[in-house]
Amino acid sequence: MLEQNQIWDQLSLDKEEFTPKQKKIIAAAIEIFAEKGYAATSTSEIAKKAGVAEGTIFRHYKTKKELLLSIVAPMMAKMIAPLVIKDINRVLDKDYDTLEDFLRAMIKNREAFVEKNILLFRILVQELPFQKELQEQFLEHIAAKIYIRMEKVVMHYQEKGEIMVMPSKTVIRLFLSTIFGHLIARFFIVSSEEWEDEEEMERTIQFLVKGLSE
Amino acid sequence: MLEQNQIWDQLSLDKEEFTPKQKKIIAAAIEIFAEKGYAATSTSEIAKKAGVAEGTIFRHYKTKKELLLSIVAPMMAKMIAPLVIKDINRVLDKDYDTLEDFLRAMIKNREAFVEKNILLFRILVQELPFQKELQEQFLEHIAAKIYIRMEKVVMHYQEKGEIMVMPSKTVIRLFLSTIFGHLIARFFIVSSEEWEDEEEMERTIQFLVKGLSE
Amino acid sequence: MLEQNQIWDQLSLDKEEFTPKQKKIIAAAIEIFAEKGYAATSTSEIAKKAGVAEGTIFRHYKTKKELLLSIVAPMMAKMIAPLVIKDINRVLDKDYDTLEDFLRAMIKNREAFVEKNILLFRILVQELPFQKELQEQFLEHIAAKIYIRMEKVVMHYQEKGEIMVMPSKTVIRLFLSTIFGHLIARFFIVSSEEWEDEEEMERTIQFLVKGLSE
Amino acid sequence: MLEQNQIWDQLSLDKEEFTPKQKKIIAAAIEIFAEKGYAATSTSEIAKKAGVAEGTIFRHYKTKKELLLSIVAPMMAKMIAPLVIKDINRVLDKDYDTLEDFLRAMIKNREAFVEKNILLFRILVQELPFQKELQEQFLEHIAAKIYIRMEKVVMHYQEKGEIMVMPSKTVIRLFLSTIFGHLIARFFIVSSEEWEDEEEMERTIQFLVKGLSE
DNA sequence: GATGAATGAGGTTTCATTCAT
DNA sequence: AATGAATGAAACCTCATTCAT
């Protein structure tokens, strides 16, 4: 079973809002959804794992889908947290002299986040293609915001001459697919014993810095 | 409905082996699996779309899962086709002078392949996390073979000084995630009107070449 | 929502006996039972409409059926009120010279009663076929009493030569179905704008008087 | 269990259209719906009584409500059969000299019909207040047609001086409530041993003839 | 090879009722 | 008196699969 404290802290949900049984339901649902996928998970299975009557699930969530969304939606909000810095320009000027420094901070931070939320991350990635509600939320609230913020960052480093002249859309795509590839290899493919974390991260950063340079 | 000829050609299945009803079943299954996912698709839905009685599906496939596998498995084989060249060394020596040429040929080829098989590609990517049988097949027959072949390629260009010294695993990871990111952006995210194919491909190639160079 | 005073007055229930929440429960139950029928009404729906917790209903009524009976039973008692006159013979001699006068008074009185209790009347009529308890109550306490009283009335007017010689059972049946038909047309079928109350009532009375006359 | 032949004949349904199991389902549903009401009847109960798996019901009817409607709707059509005579005027001229003859024929015919379909009649009467679909069908296809035909009949006998001058709506209402009252007393209230059929019918006819006369 | 009726296990959801607070 | 979380039985319905034709 999940160490539950983690979930509530990460999703910054007010722990008090949930009854103990509800917390068990959420924890159980996360584990099974991640393992089998939403459609292949039965509510009776969740109830059993949570040690709860099946009816109890439906006291708290009108439908099975509502349970899924209540779990995944807050996760999406948290994903863009590091980009919701109020004045990202100032941060860029002061905190990160070079693109390399910025990338290193970014990757470390997101890697830590995903590490603490692997299961939620899995569910999000796996269900995004099927759940219209998630897609809408993702496009409206997440993708748009990420894009606006990253465009600023890209232009900032293009002005400084660290990123070659190229449409920022393309830069963002190349950047995101490299990061995603890194995270997916790290958490879903390569077994953790084989993975040399520091070295791989440095190589990924070097690859990005060189690939994007003029 | 799919233009069906395509499927049989691409999967190099002997068209004669299938009854007309069976072909309709396969075509229908591909479309619905891709749209809703395997677990959320019912056999009755497939039967209806195929214009076939429910029982007919089970004449040809013992179970629903067998139907899925019979669709996805040949797809996996085809995916590695360009790497199953008998003597890849010779090809490298003669055909592609530079890494850039090799990458260009490779990406164009795979892009064409995925374009003709988007639906099958979707199903593969979406079901891989859930279907043990697919994972096994993928690891044993696909991933391993790809890895062996690509390692040769990587070492070949490392010797030529076009790729920096780095574990080939890492090179392959960086390479694949860039290509995958390219394909996913191309086929699943960016609307086809907005996508400037030639330019994006060139930028992706430049990014790879520079990122991997010494 | 019902104007609640009406209910308590009509049913001559001691208003003081009920807590405010209980009154809301009764009012809500009447409305929903009348609209959807007892079996298709859920206690949670009643609770929501009453603005009360689900448990509260079961503080006051052991079961859902007890709630129904507590609502409909007093209604039945009230229905026969005008016939529970202690010495109906005296009344007949003095108050109503002719059958016509008697019928007119009777119909006006019952029409007014039903008008003030349409919802309760609906529930009674709709549930009578299904609730054994109601049927028993109805047969023992209502039907029997009505019959005994009406038999006296019928014989009274037969002696006066205003009703033809015929078994009183048949007279009562013809009389009741005419009245019921009148009430049902008035309250359930014909829209109130189209209904010419005075005229229809007179025609119904004429029909009865003539139909029953020698 | 119902004698099944009756149902199919009465509803003039093509017996061949139904599988044996489906016929059992319909017969079982009719009995239980009539006894307990639609809402209080469970599909599992119907399945058990029909000797059929529960799933079988839903192969033939998408929902429980569809089962209900498929049973009651044809019944409504049959109810107005005797009025759907192509040229009702001719029939009136030739066949029935007096109102009394007409009424006698009519009542006997409908009594026979209801007798053969008591259960269906019960279901119809009991569910009409709750099922919007039934109400719509009833108003559009039944009530309107009945009204049009009966108006002709009423005017016919008014011209012959056998019915007093009065809005035909009112005549029809008085007529229908008397007939309904007769049928309900006959089939739902008075036990069959006590009911003197011929006599009661004659009295009802006399009552109507006199009540409606000038 | 093809059908489609039939199945029964299991799916999601509803519901009357209980009980600790 | 009132709450509302919790229950578990049962509701309606879906589904993969079987089988006689």
PDB file of C-alpha atoms in Angstrom, chain C:
ATOM      1  CA  MET C   1     -43.483  23.704  -2.397  1.00  0.00           C
ATOM      2  CA  LEU C   2     -46.865  23.150  -0.834  1.00  0.00           C
ATOM      3  CA  GLU C   3     -48.467  25.767   1.259  1.00  0.00           C
ATOM      4  CA  GLN C   4     -48.059  23.719   4.289  1.00  0.00           C
ATOM      5  CA  ASN C   5     -50.669  25.037   6.618  1.00  0.00           C
ATOM      6  CA  GLN C   6     -53.229  23.480   4.382  1.00  0.00           C
ATOM      7  CA  ILE C   7     -52.029  19.975   4.944  1.00  0.00           C
ATOM      8  CA  TRP C   8     -52.150  20.084   8.700  1.00  0.00           C
ATOM      9  CA  ASP C   9     -55.524  21.748   8.759  1.00  0.00           C
ATOM     10  CA  GLN C  10     -57.046  19.362   6.304  1.00  0.00           C
ATOM     11  CA  LEU C  11     -55.741  16.288   7.967  1.00  0.00           C
ATOM     12  CA  SER C  12     -56.644  17.766  11.353  1.00  0.00           C
ATOM     13  CA  LEU C  13     -53.301  16.791  12.688  1.00  0.00           C
ATOM     14  CA  ASP C  14     -52.055  18.542  15.724  1.00  0.00           C
ATOM     15  CA  LYS C  15     -49.437  20.822  14.298  1.00  0.00           C
ATOM     16  CA  GLU C  16     -47.597  20.844  17.584  1.00  0.00           C
ATOM     17  CA  GLU C  17     -46.850  17.155  17.408  1.00  0.00           C
ATOM     18  CA  PHE C  18     -44.361  17.603  14.592  1.00  0.00           C
ATOM     19  CA  THR C  19     -40.912  19.098  14.633  1.00  0.00           C
ATOM     20  CA  PRO C  20     -40.202  21.569  11.841  1.00  0.00           C
ATOM     21  CA  LYS C  21     -37.992  19.039  10.101  1.00  0.00           C
ATOM     22  CA  GLN C  22     -40.675  16.404  10.243  1.00  0.00           C
ATOM     23  CA  LYS C  23     -43.160  18.767   8.639  1.00  0.00           C
ATOM     24  CA  LYS C  24     -40.732  19.400   5.824  1.00  0.00           C
ATOM     25  CA  ILE C  25     -40.293  15.687   5.374  1.00  0.00           C
ATOM     26  CA  ILE C  26     -44.022  15.119   5.096  1.00  0.00           C
ATOM     27  CA  ALA C  27     -44.494  17.966   2.653  1.00  0.00           C
ATOM     28  CA  ALA C  28     -41.627  16.757   0.480  1.00  0.00           C
ATOM     29  CA  ALA C  29     -42.810  13.163   0.563  1.00  0.00           C
ATOM     30  CA  ILE C  30     -46.327  14.120  -0.510  1.00  0.00           C
ATOM     31  CA  GLU C  31     -45.073  15.999  -3.521  1.00  0.00           C
ATOM     32  CA  ILE C  32     -42.705  13.335  -4.729  1.00  0.00           C
ATOM     33  CA  PHE C  33     -44.937  10.363  -4.003  1.00  0.00           C
ATOM     34  CA  ALA C  34     -47.702  12.039  -5.986  1.00  0.00           C
ATOM     35  CA  GLU C  35     -45.433  12.762  -8.907  1.00  0.00           C
ATOM     36  CA  LYS C  36     -43.484   9.533  -9.221  1.00  0.00           C
ATOM     37  CA  GLY C  37     -45.306   6.991  -7.147  1.00  0.00           C
ATOM     38  CA  TYR C  38     -44.186   5.427  -3.892  1.00  0.00           C
ATOM     39  CA  ALA C  39     -41.965   2.701  -5.328  1.00  0.00           C
ATOM     40  CA  ALA C  40     -40.096   5.050  -7.645  1.00  0.00           C
ATOM     41  CA  THR C  41     -39.358   7.586  -4.923  1.00  0.00           C
ATOM     42  CA  SER C  42     -36.136   7.303  -2.968  1.00  0.00           C
ATOM     43  CA  THR C  43     -35.723   8.393   0.608  1.00  0.00           C
ATOM     44  CA  SER C  44     -32.629  10.341  -0.337  1.00  0.00           C
ATOM     45  CA  GLU C  45     -34.704  12.344  -2.790  1.00  0.00           C
ATOM     46  CA  ILE C  46     -37.216  13.138  -0.091  1.00  0.00           C
ATOM     47  CA  ALA C  47     -34.431  14.114   2.283  1.00  0.00           C
ATOM     48  CA  LYS C  48     -32.876  16.424  -0.287  1.00  0.00           C
ATOM     49  CA  LYS C  49     -36.147  18.152  -1.125  1.00  0.00           C
ATOM     50  CA  ALA C  50     -36.946  18.478   2.570  1.00  0.00           C
ATOM     51  CA  GLY C  51     -33.526  19.930   3.310  1.00  0.00           C
ATOM     52  CA  VAL C  52     -32.876  17.265   5.872  1.00  0.00           C
ATOM     53  CA  ALA C  53     -30.305  14.534   6.461  1.00  0.00           C
ATOM     54  CA  GLU C  54     -31.242  11.063   5.273  1.00  0.00           C
ATOM     55  CA  GLY C  55     -31.035   9.683   8.776  1.00  0.00           C
ATOM     56  CA  THR C  56     -33.592  12.169  10.019  1.00  0.00           C
ATOM     57  CA  ILE C  57     -36.381  10.510   8.088  1.00  0.00           C
ATOM     58  CA  PHE C  58     -35.709   7.270   9.896  1.00  0.00           C
ATOM     59  CA  ARG C  59     -35.727   8.988  13.294  1.00  0.00           C
ATOM     60  CA  HIS C  60     -39.391   9.703  12.720  1.00  0.00           C
ATOM     61  CA  TYR C  61     -40.485   6.731  10.658  1.00  0.00           C
ATOM     62  CA  LYS C  62     -39.064   3.277  11.068  1.00  0.00           C
ATOM     63  CA  THR C  63     -39.425   2.489   7.393  1.00  0.00           C
ATOM     64  CA  LYS C  64     -40.254   4.185   4.146  1.00  0.00           C
ATOM     65  CA  LYS C  65     -43.604   2.416   4.096  1.00  0.00           C
ATOM     66  CA  GLU C  66     -44.461   3.781   7.521  1.00  0.00           C
ATOM     67  CA  LEU C  67     -43.926   7.243   6.103  1.00  0.00           C
ATOM     68  CA  LEU C  68     -46.333   6.499   3.270  1.00  0.00           C
ATOM     69  CA  LEU C  69     -48.996   5.122   5.566  1.00  0.00           C
ATOM     70  CA  SER C  70     -48.661   7.981   8.027  1.00  0.00           C
ATOM     71  CA  ILE C  71     -49.468  10.284   5.138  1.00  0.00           C
ATOM     72  CA  VAL C  72     -52.280   8.422   3.426  1.00  0.00           C
ATOM     73  CA  ALA C  73     -54.144   6.869   6.345  1.00  0.00           C
ATOM     74  CA  PRO C  74     -55.503  10.124   7.849  1.00  0.00           C
ATOM     75  CA  MET C  75     -56.532  11.172   4.363  1.00  0.00           C
ATOM     76  CA  MET C  76     -58.807   8.172   4.107  1.00  0.00           C
ATOM     77  CA  ALA C  77     -60.510   8.974   7.377  1.00  0.00           C
ATOM     78  CA  LYS C  78     -61.222  12.490   6.192  1.00  0.00           C
ATOM     79  CA  MET C  79     -62.703  11.291   2.950  1.00  0.00           C
ATOM     80  CA  ILE C  80     -65.799   9.891   4.581  1.00  0.00           C
ATOM     81  CA  ALA C  81     -66.238  12.815   6.953  1.00  0.00           C
ATOM     82  CA  PRO C  82     -69.495  14.118   5.488  1.00  0.00           C
ATOM     83  CA  LEU C  83     -71.054  10.716   5.914  1.00  0.00           C
ATOM     84  CA  VAL C  84     -70.064  10.366   9.515  1.00  0.00           C
ATOM     85  CA  ILE C  85     -72.902  12.503  10.643  1.00  0.00           C
ATOM     86  CA  LYS C  86     -74.296  11.061  13.766  1.00  0.00           C
ATOM     87  CA  ASP C  87     -77.887  10.830  12.769  1.00  0.00           C
ATOM     88  CA  ILE C  88     -77.925  10.909   9.051  1.00  0.00           C
ATOM     89  CA  ASN C  89     -81.679  10.268   8.931  1.00  0.00           C
ATOM     90  CA  ARG C  90     -82.468  13.475  10.685  1.00  0.00           C
ATOM     91  CA  VAL C  91     -80.211  15.347   8.386  1.00  0.00           C
ATOM     92  CA  LEU C  92     -81.881  13.905   5.373  1.00  0.00           C
ATOM     93  CA  ASP C  93     -85.387  14.769   6.595  1.00  0.00           C
ATOM     94  CA  LYS C  94     -84.586  18.303   7.439  1.00  0.00           C
ATOM     95  CA  ASP C  95     -81.828  19.558   5.283  1.00  0.00           C
ATOM     96  CA  TYR C  96     -82.325  18.181   1.829  1.00  0.00           C
ATOM     97  CA  ASP C  97     -85.808  18.030   0.476  1.00  0.00           C
ATOM     98  CA  THR C  98     -84.891  16.419  -2.807  1.00  0.00           C
ATOM     99  CA  LEU C  99     -82.288  14.036  -4.100  1.00  0.00           C
ATOM    100  CA  GLU C 100     -81.027  16.803  -6.296  1.00  0.00           C
ATOM    101  CA  ASP C 101     -80.320  19.037  -3.324  1.00  0.00           C
ATOM    102  CA  PHE C 102     -78.552  16.244  -1.548  1.00  0.00           C
ATOM    103  CA  LEU C 103     -76.399  15.405  -4.546  1.00  0.00           C
ATOM    104  CA  ARG C 104     -75.518  19.018  -5.124  1.00  0.00           C
ATOM    105  CA  ALA C 105     -74.369  19.494  -1.543  1.00  0.00           C
ATOM    106  CA  MET C 106     -72.479  16.221  -1.578  1.00  0.00           C
ATOM    107  CA  ILE C 107     -70.624  16.839  -4.818  1.00  0.00           C
ATOM    108  CA  LYS C 108     -69.712  20.415  -3.969  1.00  0.00           C
ATOM    109  CA  ASN C 109     -68.407  19.357  -0.632  1.00  0.00           C
ATOM    110  CA  ARG C 110     -66.277  16.495  -1.944  1.00  0.00           C
ATOM    111  CA  GLU C 111     -65.024  18.529  -4.851  1.00  0.00           C
ATOM    112  CA  ALA C 112     -63.790  21.184  -2.435  1.00  0.00           C
ATOM    113  CA  PHE C 113     -62.131  18.507  -0.343  1.00  0.00           C
ATOM    114  CA  VAL C 114     -60.345  16.899  -3.252  1.00  0.00           C
ATOM    115  CA  GLU C 115     -59.292  20.265  -4.598  1.00  0.00           C
ATOM    116  CA  LYS C 116     -57.512  21.015  -1.339  1.00  0.00           C
ATOM    117  CA  ASN C 117     -55.900  17.588  -1.304  1.00  0.00           C
ATOM    118  CA  ILE C 118     -55.218  16.713  -4.888  1.00  0.00           C
ATOM    119  CA  LEU C 119     -51.790  15.360  -4.156  1.00  0.00           C
ATOM    120  CA  LEU C 120     -52.936  13.198  -1.301  1.00  0.00           C
ATOM    121  CA  PHE C 121     -55.853  12.020  -3.400  1.00  0.00           C
ATOM    122  CA  ARG C 122     -53.488  11.021  -6.192  1.00  0.00           C
ATOM    123  CA  ILE C 123     -51.278   9.085  -3.843  1.00  0.00           C
ATOM    124  CA  LEU C 124     -54.230   7.268  -2.352  1.00  0.00           C
ATOM    125  CA  VAL C 125     -55.674   6.285  -5.716  1.00  0.00           C
ATOM    126  CA  GLN C 126     -52.316   5.275  -7.112  1.00  0.00           C
ATOM    127  CA  GLU C 127     -51.117   3.214  -4.174  1.00  0.00           C
ATOM    128  CA  LEU C 128     -54.366   1.528  -3.253  1.00  0.00           C
ATOM    129  CA  PRO C 129     -53.781  -1.301  -5.774  1.00  0.00           C
ATOM    130  CA  PHE C 130     -50.352  -2.101  -4.344  1.00  0.00           C
ATOM    131  CA  GLN C 131     -50.427  -1.552  -0.593  1.00  0.00           C
ATOM    132  CA  LYS C 132     -52.180  -4.306   1.270  1.00  0.00           C
ATOM    133  CA  GLU C 133     -52.277  -2.264   4.452  1.00  0.00           C
ATOM    134  CA  LEU C 134     -54.104   0.502   2.647  1.00  0.00           C
ATOM    135  CA  GLN C 135     -56.542  -1.908   1.107  1.00  0.00           C
ATOM    136  CA  GLU C 136     -57.380  -3.430   4.458  1.00  0.00           C
ATOM    137  CA  GLN C 137     -57.839  -0.066   6.073  1.00  0.00           C
ATOM    138  CA  PHE C 138     -59.890   1.058   3.124  1.00  0.00           C
ATOM    139  CA  LEU C 139     -62.195  -1.932   3.125  1.00  0.00           C
ATOM    140  CA  GLU C 140     -62.648  -2.146   6.887  1.00  0.00           C
ATOM    141  CA  HIS C 141     -62.857   1.442   7.897  1.00  0.00           C
ATOM    142  CA  ILE C 142     -63.896   3.296   4.789  1.00  0.00           C
ATOM    143  CA  ALA C 143     -65.756   1.225   2.265  1.00  0.00           C
ATOM    144  CA  ALA C 144     -67.875  -0.507   4.865  1.00  0.00           C
ATOM    145  CA  LYS C 145     -68.843   2.734   6.564  1.00  0.00           C
ATOM    146  CA  ILE C 146     -69.556   4.501   3.335  1.00  0.00           C
ATOM    147  CA  TYR C 147     -71.706   1.633   2.215  1.00  0.00           C
ATOM    148  CA  ILE C 148     -73.772   1.490   5.384  1.00  0.00           C
ATOM    149  CA  ARG C 149     -74.435   5.215   5.329  1.00  0.00           C
ATOM    150  CA  MET C 150     -75.136   5.406   1.666  1.00  0.00           C
ATOM    151  CA  GLU C 151     -77.520   2.507   1.829  1.00  0.00           C
ATOM    152  CA  LYS C 152     -79.620   4.521   4.232  1.00  0.00           C
ATOM    153  CA  VAL C 153     -79.543   7.476   1.903  1.00  0.00           C
ATOM    154  CA  VAL C 154     -80.485   5.386  -1.076  1.00  0.00           C
ATOM    155  CA  MET C 155     -83.378   3.737   0.730  1.00  0.00           C
ATOM    156  CA  HIS C 156     -84.521   7.109   1.968  1.00  0.00           C
ATOM    157  CA  TYR C 157     -84.834   8.479  -1.549  1.00  0.00           C
ATOM    158  CA  GLN C 158     -86.237   5.230  -2.899  1.00  0.00           C
ATOM    159  CA  GLU C 159     -89.029   5.544  -0.355  1.00  0.00           C
ATOM    160  CA  LYS C 160     -89.600   9.077  -1.522  1.00  0.00           C
ATOM    161  CA  GLY C 161     -89.828   7.727  -5.061  1.00  0.00           C
ATOM    162  CA  GLU C 162     -86.864   9.674  -6.349  1.00  0.00           C
ATOM    163  CA  ILE C 163     -84.693   6.647  -7.013  1.00  0.00           C
ATOM    164  CA  MET C 164     -85.932   3.689  -8.941  1.00  0.00           C
ATOM    165  CA  VAL C 165     -86.148   0.282  -7.327  1.00  0.00           C
ATOM    166  CA  MET C 166     -82.841  -1.402  -7.800  1.00  0.00           C
ATOM    167  CA  PRO C 167     -80.292  -3.070  -5.448  1.00  0.00           C
ATOM    168  CA  SER C 168     -78.687  -0.323  -3.407  1.00  0.00           C
ATOM    169  CA  LYS C 169     -75.282  -1.781  -4.274  1.00  0.00           C
ATOM    170  CA  THR C 170     -75.905  -0.991  -7.886  1.00  0.00           C
ATOM    171  CA  VAL C 171     -77.146   2.486  -7.125  1.00  0.00           C
ATOM    172  CA  ILE C 172     -74.080   3.191  -5.049  1.00  0.00           C
ATOM    173  CA  ARG C 173     -71.815   1.881  -7.776  1.00  0.00           C
ATOM    174  CA  LEU C 174     -73.447   4.009 -10.434  1.00  0.00           C
ATOM    175  CA  PHE C 175     -73.397   7.000  -8.149  1.00  0.00           C
ATOM    176  CA  LEU C 176     -69.754   6.610  -7.132  1.00  0.00           C
ATOM    177  CA  SER C 177     -68.454   5.979 -10.616  1.00  0.00           C
ATOM    178  CA  THR C 178     -70.238   9.063 -11.868  1.00  0.00           C
ATOM    179  CA  ILE C 179     -68.787  11.179  -9.075  1.00  0.00           C
ATOM    180  CA  PHE C 180     -65.322   9.694  -9.471  1.00  0.00           C
ATOM    181  CA  GLY C 181     -65.471  10.222 -13.196  1.00  0.00           C
ATOM    182  CA  HIS C 182     -66.456  13.816 -12.550  1.00  0.00           C
ATOM    183  CA  LEU C 183     -63.574  14.367 -10.112  1.00  0.00           C
ATOM    184  CA  ILE C 184     -60.999  12.641 -12.276  1.00  0.00           C
ATOM    185  CA  ALA C 185     -62.028  14.605 -15.349  1.00  0.00           C
ATOM    186  CA  ARG C 186     -61.995  17.795 -13.300  1.00  0.00           C
ATOM    187  CA  PHE C 187     -58.650  17.380 -11.625  1.00  0.00           C
ATOM    188  CA  PHE C 188     -56.574  15.023 -13.707  1.00  0.00           C
ATOM    189  CA  ILE C 189     -57.684  15.315 -17.309  1.00  0.00           C
ATOM    190  CA  VAL C 190     -59.326  18.504 -18.415  1.00  0.00           C
ATOM    191  CA  SER C 191     -57.136  21.577 -18.091  1.00  0.00           C
ATOM    192  CA  SER C 192     -58.628  23.978 -15.589  1.00  0.00           C
ATOM    193  CA  GLU C 193     -59.093  26.775 -18.129  1.00  0.00           C
ATOM    194  CA  GLU C 194     -61.370  24.661 -20.258  1.00  0.00           C
ATOM    195  CA  TRP C 195     -63.463  23.343 -17.437  1.00  0.00           C
ATOM    196  CA  GLU C 196     -66.713  25.191 -16.815  1.00  0.00           C
ATOM    197  CA  ASP C 197     -67.175  24.209 -13.242  1.00  0.00           C
ATOM    198  CA  GLU C 198     -70.740  25.209 -12.444  1.00  0.00           C
ATOM    199  CA  GLU C 199     -72.155  23.966 -15.713  1.00  0.00           C
ATOM    200  CA  GLU C 200     -70.402  20.611 -15.564  1.00  0.00           C
ATOM    201  CA  MET C 201     -71.491  20.058 -12.020  1.00  0.00           C
ATOM    202  CA  GLU C 202     -75.109  20.778 -12.898  1.00  0.00           C
ATOM    203  CA  ARG C 203     -74.970  18.427 -15.863  1.00  0.00           C
ATOM    204  CA  THR C 204     -73.490  15.685 -13.741  1.00  0.00           C
ATOM    205  CA  ILE C 205     -76.252  16.168 -11.193  1.00  0.00           C
ATOM    206  CA  GLN C 206     -78.962  16.119 -13.863  1.00  0.00           C
ATOM    207  CA  PHE C 207     -77.477  12.977 -15.345  1.00  0.00           C
ATOM    208  CA  LEU C 208     -77.522  11.249 -11.994  1.00  0.00           C
ATOM    209  CA  VAL C 209     -80.983  12.385 -11.025  1.00  0.00           C
ATOM    210  CA  LYS C 210     -82.468  11.323 -14.334  1.00  0.00           C
ATOM    211  CA  GLY C 211     -80.475   8.151 -14.607  1.00  0.00           C
ATOM    212  CA  LEU C 212     -81.532   6.965 -11.188  1.00  0.00           C
ATOM    213  CA  SER C 213     -85.159   8.111 -11.371  1.00  0.00           C
ATOM    214  CA  GLU C 214     -88.102   5.760 -11.869  1.00  0.00           C
TER     215      GLU C 214
END
